[in-house]
PDB file of C-alpha atoms in Angstrom:
ATOM      1  CA  UNK A   1      -0.005   0.001   0.033  1.00 96.00           C
ATOM      2  CA  UNK A   2       1.111   3.564  -0.816  1.00 98.00           C
ATOM      3  CA  UNK A   3      -0.206   6.096   1.668  1.00 98.00           C
ATOM      4  CA  UNK A   4      -0.233   9.899   0.807  1.00 98.00           C
ATOM      5  CA  UNK A   5      -0.313  11.548   4.260  1.00 98.00           C
ATOM      6  CA  UNK A   6      -0.972  15.329   4.553  1.00 97.00           C
ATOM      7  CA  UNK A   7       1.112  17.125   7.316  1.00 96.00           C
ATOM      8  CA  UNK A   8       0.349  20.367   9.099  1.00 95.00           C
ATOM      9  CA  UNK A   9       0.911  23.681   7.155  1.00 94.00           C
ATOM     10  CA  UNK A  10       1.259  25.478  10.533  1.00 90.00           C
ATOM     11  CA  UNK A  11       0.010  24.292  13.875  1.00 92.00           C
ATOM     12  CA  UNK A  12       1.212  20.696  14.614  1.00 93.00           C
ATOM     13  CA  UNK A  13      -2.104  20.019  16.263  1.00 93.00           C
ATOM     14  CA  UNK A  14      -3.772  19.996  12.824  1.00 95.00           C
ATOM     15  CA  UNK A  15      -2.164  16.554  12.426  1.00 96.00           C
ATOM     16  CA  UNK A  16      -4.914  13.848  12.252  1.00 96.00           C
ATOM     17  CA  UNK A  17      -5.090  10.766  14.505  1.00 97.00           C
ATOM     18  CA  UNK A  18      -5.201   8.574  11.497  1.00 97.00           C
ATOM     19  CA  UNK A  19      -2.180  10.155   9.921  1.00 98.00           C
ATOM     20  CA  UNK A  20      -0.089   9.574  12.976  1.00 98.00           C
ATOM     21  CA  UNK A  21      -1.424   5.978  13.183  1.00 98.00           C
ATOM     22  CA  UNK A  22      -0.452   5.324   9.399  1.00 98.00           C
ATOM     23  CA  UNK A  23       3.032   6.842   9.863  1.00 98.00           C
ATOM     24  CA  UNK A  24       3.610   4.661  12.906  1.00 98.00           C
ATOM     25  CA  UNK A  25       2.587   1.495  11.073  1.00 98.00           C
ATOM     26  CA  UNK A  26       4.244   1.686   7.690  1.00 98.00           C
ATOM     27  CA  UNK A  27       7.590   0.123   6.854  1.00 98.00           C
ATOM     28  CA  UNK A  28       9.151   3.450   5.440  1.00 97.00           C
ATOM     29  CA  UNK A  29       8.279   7.150   5.169  1.00 97.00           C
ATOM     30  CA  UNK A  30       9.328   9.119   2.148  1.00 96.00           C
ATOM     31  CA  UNK A  31       9.966  12.792   3.099  1.00 94.00           C
ATOM     32  CA  UNK A  32      10.582  15.896   1.076  1.00 90.00           C
ATOM     33  CA  UNK A  33      13.132  17.134   3.637  1.00 90.00           C
ATOM     34  CA  UNK A  34      14.145  14.419   6.261  1.00 92.00           C
ATOM     35  CA  UNK A  35      15.312  17.253   8.680  1.00 93.00           C
ATOM     36  CA  UNK A  36      12.001  18.998   8.634  1.00 92.00           C
ATOM     37  CA  UNK A  37      10.052  15.848   8.755  1.00 94.00           C
ATOM     38  CA  UNK A  38      12.300  14.600  11.582  1.00 94.00           C
ATOM     39  CA  UNK A  39      10.985  17.271  13.833  1.00 94.00           C
ATOM     40  CA  UNK A  40       7.400  16.404  13.072  1.00 95.00           C
ATOM     41  CA  UNK A  41       8.003  12.583  13.693  1.00 96.00           C
ATOM     42  CA  UNK A  42       9.840  13.334  16.848  1.00 96.00           C
ATOM     43  CA  UNK A  43       6.909  15.502  18.214  1.00 96.00           C
ATOM     44  CA  UNK A  44       4.454  12.558  17.694  1.00 97.00           C
ATOM     45  CA  UNK A  45       6.891   9.909  18.904  1.00 97.00           C
ATOM     46  CA  UNK A  46       7.095   8.282  15.388  1.00 98.00           C
ATOM     47  CA  UNK A  47      10.195   6.101  14.866  1.00 97.00           C
ATOM     48  CA  UNK A  48       9.554   4.764  11.336  1.00 97.00           C
ATOM     49  CA  UNK A  49      12.656   4.861   8.982  1.00 96.00           C
ATOM     50  CA  UNK A  50      12.900   7.990   6.766  1.00 95.00           C
ATOM     51  CA  UNK A  51      14.126   8.280   3.179  1.00 94.00           C
ATOM     52  CA  UNK A  52      14.447  11.313   1.092  1.00 91.00           C
ATOM     53  CA  UNK A  53      12.067  11.826  -1.889  1.00 90.00           C
ATOM     54  CA  UNK A  54      11.975  15.294  -3.403  1.00 84.00           C
ATOM     55  CA  UNK A  55      11.638  17.053  -6.709  1.00 79.00           C
ATOM     56  CA  UNK A  56      15.286  16.566  -7.623  1.00 80.00           C
ATOM     57  CA  UNK A  57      15.305  12.774  -7.240  1.00 81.00           C
ATOM     58  CA  UNK A  58      11.732  11.587  -7.593  1.00 82.00           C
ATOM     59  CA  UNK A  59      12.162  10.468 -11.210  1.00 81.00           C
ATOM     60  CA  UNK A  60      15.129   8.351 -10.235  1.00 82.00           C
ATOM     61  CA  UNK A  61      13.779   6.818  -7.000  1.00 86.00           C
ATOM     62  CA  UNK A  62      10.078   6.192  -8.000  1.00 90.00           C
ATOM     63  CA  UNK A  63      10.850   2.977  -9.840  1.00 90.00           C
ATOM     64  CA  UNK A  64      12.786   1.532  -6.839  1.00 92.00           C
ATOM     65  CA  UNK A  65       9.950   2.525  -4.472  1.00 95.00           C
ATOM     66  CA  UNK A  66       7.426   0.795  -6.721  1.00 96.00           C
ATOM     67  CA  UNK A  67       9.443  -2.390  -6.594  1.00 96.00           C
ATOM     68  CA  UNK A  68       9.468  -2.341  -2.785  1.00 96.00           C
ATOM     69  CA  UNK A  69       5.737  -1.818  -2.818  1.00 97.00           C
ATOM     70  CA  UNK A  70       5.336  -4.769  -5.071  1.00 96.00           C
ATOM     71  CA  UNK A  71       7.434  -6.867  -2.785  1.00 97.00           C
ATOM     72  CA  UNK A  72       4.949  -6.135  -0.006  1.00 97.00           C
ATOM     73  CA  UNK A  73       6.140  -2.998   1.759  1.00 97.00           C
ATOM     74  CA  UNK A  74       3.750  -0.359   3.081  1.00 98.00           C
ATOM     75  CA  UNK A  75       5.150   3.129   2.471  1.00 98.00           C
ATOM     76  CA  UNK A  76       3.884   6.616   3.199  1.00 98.00           C
ATOM     77  CA  UNK A  77       4.694   9.702   1.327  1.00 97.00           C
ATOM     78  CA  UNK A  78       4.831  13.119   3.138  1.00 96.00           C
ATOM     79  CA  UNK A  79       5.905  16.741   2.152  1.00 93.00           C
ATOM     80  CA  UNK A  80       7.253  19.376   4.256  1.00 93.00           C
ATOM     81  CA  UNK A  81       3.744  20.757   4.733  1.00 93.00           C
ATOM     82  CA  UNK A  82       0.259  20.080   3.324  1.00 94.00           C
ATOM     83  CA  UNK A  83      -0.853  17.332   0.987  1.00 95.00           C
ATOM     84  CA  UNK A  84       1.676  15.531  -1.140  1.00 94.00           C
ATOM     85  CA  UNK A  85       1.597  16.247  -4.883  1.00 93.00           C
ATOM     86  CA  UNK A  86      -0.139  19.672  -4.467  1.00 93.00           C
ATOM     87  CA  UNK A  87       2.697  22.049  -5.505  1.00 90.00           C
ATOM     88  CA  UNK A  88       4.987  19.321  -3.907  1.00 88.00           C
ATOM     89  CA  UNK A  89       6.597  16.004  -5.002  1.00 87.00           C
ATOM     90  CA  UNK A  90       4.260  13.064  -5.325  1.00 92.00           C
ATOM     91  CA  UNK A  91       2.780  13.003  -8.849  1.00 93.00           C
ATOM     92  CA  UNK A  92       5.462  10.778 -10.386  1.00 92.00           C
ATOM     93  CA  UNK A  93       5.388   8.235  -7.590  1.00 95.00           C
ATOM     94  CA  UNK A  94       1.540   8.116  -7.614  1.00 96.00           C
ATOM     95  CA  UNK A  95       1.474   7.647 -11.450  1.00 95.00           C
ATOM     96  CA  UNK A  96       4.092   4.851 -11.329  1.00 95.00           C
ATOM     97  CA  UNK A  97       2.304   3.122  -8.362  1.00 96.00           C
ATOM     98  CA  UNK A  98      -0.937   3.246 -10.237  1.00 97.00           C
ATOM     99  CA  UNK A  99       0.438   1.912 -13.389  1.00 96.00           C
ATOM    100  CA  UNK A 100       1.940  -0.976 -11.322  1.00 96.00           C
ATOM    101  CA  UNK A 101      -1.539  -1.711  -9.791  1.00 97.00           C
ATOM    102  CA  UNK A 102      -0.297  -0.832  -6.358  1.00 97.00           C
ATOM    103  CA  UNK A 103      -3.254   0.201  -3.964  1.00 97.00           C
ATOM    104  CA  UNK A 104      -3.003   3.816  -3.056  1.00 98.00           C
ATOM    105  CA  UNK A 105      -4.727   5.783  -0.261  1.00 97.00           C
ATOM    106  CA  UNK A 106      -4.669   9.466   0.046  1.00 97.00           C
ATOM    107  CA  UNK A 107      -5.625  10.612   3.561  1.00 97.00           C
ATOM    108  CA  UNK A 108      -7.658  13.815   3.988  1.00 95.00           C
ATOM    109  CA  UNK A 109      -5.930  16.679   5.549  1.00 92.00           C
ATOM    110  CA  UNK A 110      -4.249  20.081   5.452  1.00 92.00           C
ATOM    111  CA  UNK A 111      -3.750  21.956   2.189  1.00 93.00           C
ATOM    112  CA  UNK A 112      -2.813  25.677   2.387  1.00 94.00           C
ATOM    113  CA  UNK A 113      -5.070  26.999  -0.358  1.00 96.00           C
ATOM    114  CA  UNK A 114      -8.326  25.757   1.020  1.00 96.00           C
ATOM    115  CA  UNK A 115      -8.496  27.969   4.300  1.00 96.00           C
ATOM    116  CA  UNK A 116      -7.053  30.823   2.272  1.00 97.00           C
ATOM    117  CA  UNK A 117      -9.713  30.589  -0.373  1.00 97.00           C
ATOM    118  CA  UNK A 118     -12.554  30.237   2.265  1.00 97.00           C
ATOM    119  CA  UNK A 119     -11.125  33.043   4.182  1.00 96.00           C
ATOM    120  CA  UNK A 120     -10.851  35.409   1.231  1.00 97.00           C
ATOM    121  CA  UNK A 121     -14.537  36.172   1.055  1.00 96.00           C
ATOM    122  CA  UNK A 122     -14.342  35.838  -2.701  1.00 96.00           C
ATOM    123  CA  UNK A 123     -16.593  33.427  -4.600  1.00 95.00           C
ATOM    124  CA  UNK A 124     -15.449  29.730  -4.229  1.00 95.00           C
ATOM    125  CA  UNK A 125     -18.129  27.796  -5.912  1.00 94.00           C
ATOM    126  CA  UNK A 126     -15.763  27.596  -8.827  1.00 94.00           C
ATOM    127  CA  UNK A 127     -12.076  28.261  -8.661  1.00 97.00           C
ATOM    128  CA  UNK A 128      -8.784  27.623 -10.470  1.00 98.00           C
ATOM    129  CA  UNK A 129      -5.620  26.625  -8.747  1.00 97.00           C
ATOM    130  CA  UNK A 130      -2.484  27.777 -10.284  1.00 97.00           C
ATOM    131  CA  UNK A 131       0.029  27.092  -7.686  1.00 96.00           C
ATOM    132  CA  UNK A 132       3.494  28.547  -8.141  1.00 96.00           C
ATOM    133  CA  UNK A 133       3.963  30.663 -11.387  1.00 96.00           C
ATOM    134  CA  UNK A 134       6.991  30.080 -13.404  1.00 94.00           C
ATOM    135  CA  UNK A 135       9.770  32.329 -12.297  1.00 91.00           C
ATOM    136  CA  UNK A 136      10.931  33.325 -15.789  1.00 89.00           C
ATOM    137  CA  UNK A 137      10.083  31.509 -19.014  1.00 92.00           C
ATOM    138  CA  UNK A 138       6.365  31.250 -19.515  1.00 94.00           C
ATOM    139  CA  UNK A 139       5.425  33.532 -16.511  1.00 96.00           C
ATOM    140  CA  UNK A 140       3.854  36.332 -18.497  1.00 96.00           C
ATOM    141  CA  UNK A 141       1.774  33.696 -20.505  1.00 96.00           C
ATOM    142  CA  UNK A 142       0.438  32.354 -17.437  1.00 97.00           C
ATOM    143  CA  UNK A 143      -0.346  35.761 -15.982  1.00 97.00           C
ATOM    144  CA  UNK A 144      -2.432  36.703 -19.052  1.00 97.00           C
ATOM    145  CA  UNK A 145      -4.194  33.358 -18.880  1.00 98.00           C
ATOM    146  CA  UNK A 146      -5.162  33.950 -15.281  1.00 98.00           C
ATOM    147  CA  UNK A 147      -6.380  37.454 -16.066  1.00 97.00           C
ATOM    148  CA  UNK A 148      -9.065  35.985 -18.510  1.00 96.00           C
ATOM    149  CA  UNK A 149     -10.467  33.444 -16.140  1.00 96.00           C
ATOM    150  CA  UNK A 150     -14.068  33.982 -14.979  1.00 95.00           C
ATOM    151  CA  UNK A 151     -13.400  32.095 -11.795  1.00 96.00           C
ATOM    152  CA  UNK A 152     -11.568  33.064  -8.587  1.00 97.00           C
ATOM    153  CA  UNK A 153      -7.916  31.880  -8.984  1.00 98.00           C
ATOM    154  CA  UNK A 154      -5.167  30.833  -6.568  1.00 98.00           C
ATOM    155  CA  UNK A 155      -1.449  31.501  -6.658  1.00 98.00           C
ATOM    156  CA  UNK A 156       1.250  30.377  -4.197  1.00 97.00           C
ATOM    157  CA  UNK A 157       4.123  32.776  -3.724  1.00 96.00           C
ATOM    158  CA  UNK A 158       7.086  33.496  -1.518  1.00 95.00           C
ATOM    159  CA  UNK A 159       7.228  36.628   0.717  1.00 95.00           C
ATOM    160  CA  UNK A 160      10.246  37.861  -1.212  1.00 94.00           C
ATOM    161  CA  UNK A 161       8.349  37.961  -4.595  1.00 95.00           C
ATOM    162  CA  UNK A 162       4.953  38.907  -3.204  1.00 97.00           C
ATOM    163  CA  UNK A 163       4.973  42.671  -4.144  1.00 97.00           C
ATOM    164  CA  UNK A 164       6.368  41.896  -7.543  1.00 97.00           C
ATOM    165  CA  UNK A 165       3.715  39.340  -8.248  1.00 97.00           C
ATOM    166  CA  UNK A 166       0.850  41.500  -7.039  1.00 98.00           C
ATOM    167  CA  UNK A 167       2.181  44.343  -9.354  1.00 98.00           C
ATOM    168  CA  UNK A 168       2.254  41.820 -12.244  1.00 98.00           C
ATOM    169  CA  UNK A 169      -1.341  40.786 -11.579  1.00 98.00           C
ATOM    170  CA  UNK A 170      -2.429  44.298 -11.361  1.00 98.00           C
ATOM    171  CA  UNK A 171      -0.989  45.044 -14.770  1.00 97.00           C
ATOM    172  CA  UNK A 172      -2.911  42.177 -16.423  1.00 97.00           C
ATOM    173  CA  UNK A 173      -6.117  42.240 -14.272  1.00 96.00           C
ATOM    174  CA  UNK A 174      -6.281  45.907 -13.396  1.00 94.00           C
ATOM    175  CA  UNK A 175      -5.534  47.445 -10.028  1.00 96.00           C
ATOM    176  CA  UNK A 176      -9.191  47.391  -9.014  1.00 95.00           C
ATOM    177  CA  UNK A 177      -9.531  43.531  -9.069  1.00 96.00           C
ATOM    178  CA  UNK A 178     -10.330  42.357  -5.657  1.00 97.00           C
ATOM    179  CA  UNK A 179      -7.947  39.900  -3.906  1.00 98.00           C
ATOM    180  CA  UNK A 180      -6.641  38.601  -0.727  1.00 98.00           C
ATOM    181  CA  UNK A 181      -3.317  37.596   0.588  1.00 98.00           C
ATOM    182  CA  UNK A 182      -3.057  34.915   3.386  1.00 97.00           C
ATOM    183  CA  UNK A 183       0.184  34.131   5.175  1.00 95.00           C
ATOM    184  CA  UNK A 184       1.448  31.907   8.044  1.00 93.00           C
ATOM    185  CA  UNK A 185      -1.789  29.853   7.781  1.00 94.00           C
ATOM    186  CA  UNK A 186      -2.531  28.013  11.043  1.00 93.00           C
ATOM    187  CA  UNK A 187       0.398  29.577  12.851  1.00 91.00           C
ATOM    188  CA  UNK A 188       0.598  32.200  15.603  1.00 89.00           C
ATOM    189  CA  UNK A 189       0.900  35.125  13.294  1.00 90.00           C
ATOM    190  CA  UNK A 190      -1.664  34.052  10.745  1.00 94.00           C
ATOM    191  CA  UNK A 191      -2.942  36.859   8.671  1.00 95.00           C
ATOM    192  CA  UNK A 192      -5.337  37.563   5.745  1.00 97.00           C
ATOM    193  CA  UNK A 193      -5.313  40.974   4.159  1.00 97.00           C
ATOM    194  CA  UNK A 194      -8.309  41.714   1.715  1.00 98.00           C
ATOM    195  CA  UNK A 195      -8.730  44.548  -0.740  1.00 98.00           C
ATOM    196  CA  UNK A 196      -8.040  45.587  -4.363  1.00 98.00           C
ATOM    197  CA  UNK A 197      -4.741  44.580  -5.901  1.00 98.00           C
ATOM    198  CA  UNK A 198      -3.676  48.274  -5.592  1.00 98.00           C
ATOM    199  CA  UNK A 199      -4.463  48.330  -1.905  1.00 98.00           C
ATOM    200  CA  UNK A 200      -2.634  45.042  -1.338  1.00 98.00           C
ATOM    201  CA  UNK A 201       0.413  46.378  -3.160  1.00 98.00           C
ATOM    202  CA  UNK A 202       0.470  49.409  -0.951  1.00 97.00           C
ATOM    203  CA  UNK A 203       0.063  47.429   2.219  1.00 97.00           C
ATOM    204  CA  UNK A 204       2.850  45.101   1.529  1.00 97.00           C
ATOM    205  CA  UNK A 205       5.181  47.810   0.385  1.00 96.00           C
ATOM    206  CA  UNK A 206       4.783  49.335   3.639  1.00 95.00           C
ATOM    207  CA  UNK A 207       4.767  46.193   5.665  1.00 93.00           C
ATOM    208  CA  UNK A 208       7.087  43.450   4.318  1.00 90.00           C
ATOM    209  CA  UNK A 209       5.501  40.084   4.561  1.00 91.00           C
ATOM    210  CA  UNK A 210       6.875  37.000   6.138  1.00 90.00           C
ATOM    211  CA  UNK A 211       5.901  33.284   5.986  1.00 90.00           C
ATOM    212  CA  UNK A 212       4.453  31.263   2.966  1.00 90.00           C
ATOM    213  CA  UNK A 213       1.973  33.139   0.857  1.00 96.00           C
ATOM    214  CA  UNK A 214      -1.394  32.301  -0.756  1.00 98.00           C
ATOM    215  CA  UNK A 215      -2.836  34.955  -3.195  1.00 98.00           C
ATOM    216  CA  UNK A 216      -6.624  34.742  -4.095  1.00 98.00           C
ATOM    217  CA  UNK A 217      -7.834  36.825  -6.923  1.00 98.00           C
ATOM    218  CA  UNK A 218     -11.360  37.363  -8.058  1.00 96.00           C
ATOM    219  CA  UNK A 219     -12.267  36.207 -11.581  1.00 96.00           C
ATOM    220  CA  UNK A 220     -13.014  38.538 -14.508  1.00 92.00           C
ATOM    221  CA  UNK A 221     -16.780  37.600 -14.547  1.00 82.00           C
ATOM    222  CA  UNK A 222     -17.091  38.351 -10.860  1.00 77.00           C
ATOM    223  CA  UNK A 223     -15.537  41.772 -11.264  1.00 70.00           C
ATOM    224  CA  UNK A 224     -17.938  42.596 -14.214  1.00 72.00           C
ATOM    225  CA  UNK A 225     -20.978  41.388 -12.356  1.00 77.00           C
ATOM    226  CA  UNK A 226     -19.989  43.536  -9.256  1.00 70.00           C
ATOM    227  CA  UNK A 227     -19.483  46.602 -11.411  1.00 72.00           C
ATOM    228  CA  UNK A 228     -22.925  46.096 -13.085  1.00 73.00           C
ATOM    229  CA  UNK A 229     -24.816  45.692  -9.779  1.00 62.00           C
TER     230      UNK A 229
END
């Protein structure tokens, strides 16, 4: 069995009882960063062996892991925070396991964009998840694509590039498009700032952000409907 086990994006108490039970029972845990995951496992008194599985080696290691699964091992995949394969390693292993008819279970649990989307106050009956934008090649194409979406869309960003990304979004969507920025989700200094893109740019130019960032932007259709009310 291959288990995909979400881990907390902030508060360690967001870990589920089932996740702890699975991580204690499997033969091996695949971790994005064994140092980060080591802290989590120590906190919950989990002593299962750890092996590194990250974006730089997942192509090479997936075949070997599938062979271990076929031989009868139970293996869990975790990322540094959140659900594996959501803007994190996991897809290649899941595909390889599925093609080998390995049983796969993905546990429900933390994913950063869900609380950020709900907390934004923007329509969430339909939404588009972009994740991290390309840093260079293809970035402008993706920005222009997002600007034309009718649905609310979601972008992950680092605090160091937040203002630049907000400015780029404003240039393709207009400064008056409504948005929100959530950071430090589920941590002590959790914060969500809502407003137009112009207001968010001004806010974060004055107050430099810290922590992982989720940007939520209203869709083009929502903006038009709001203007026509």
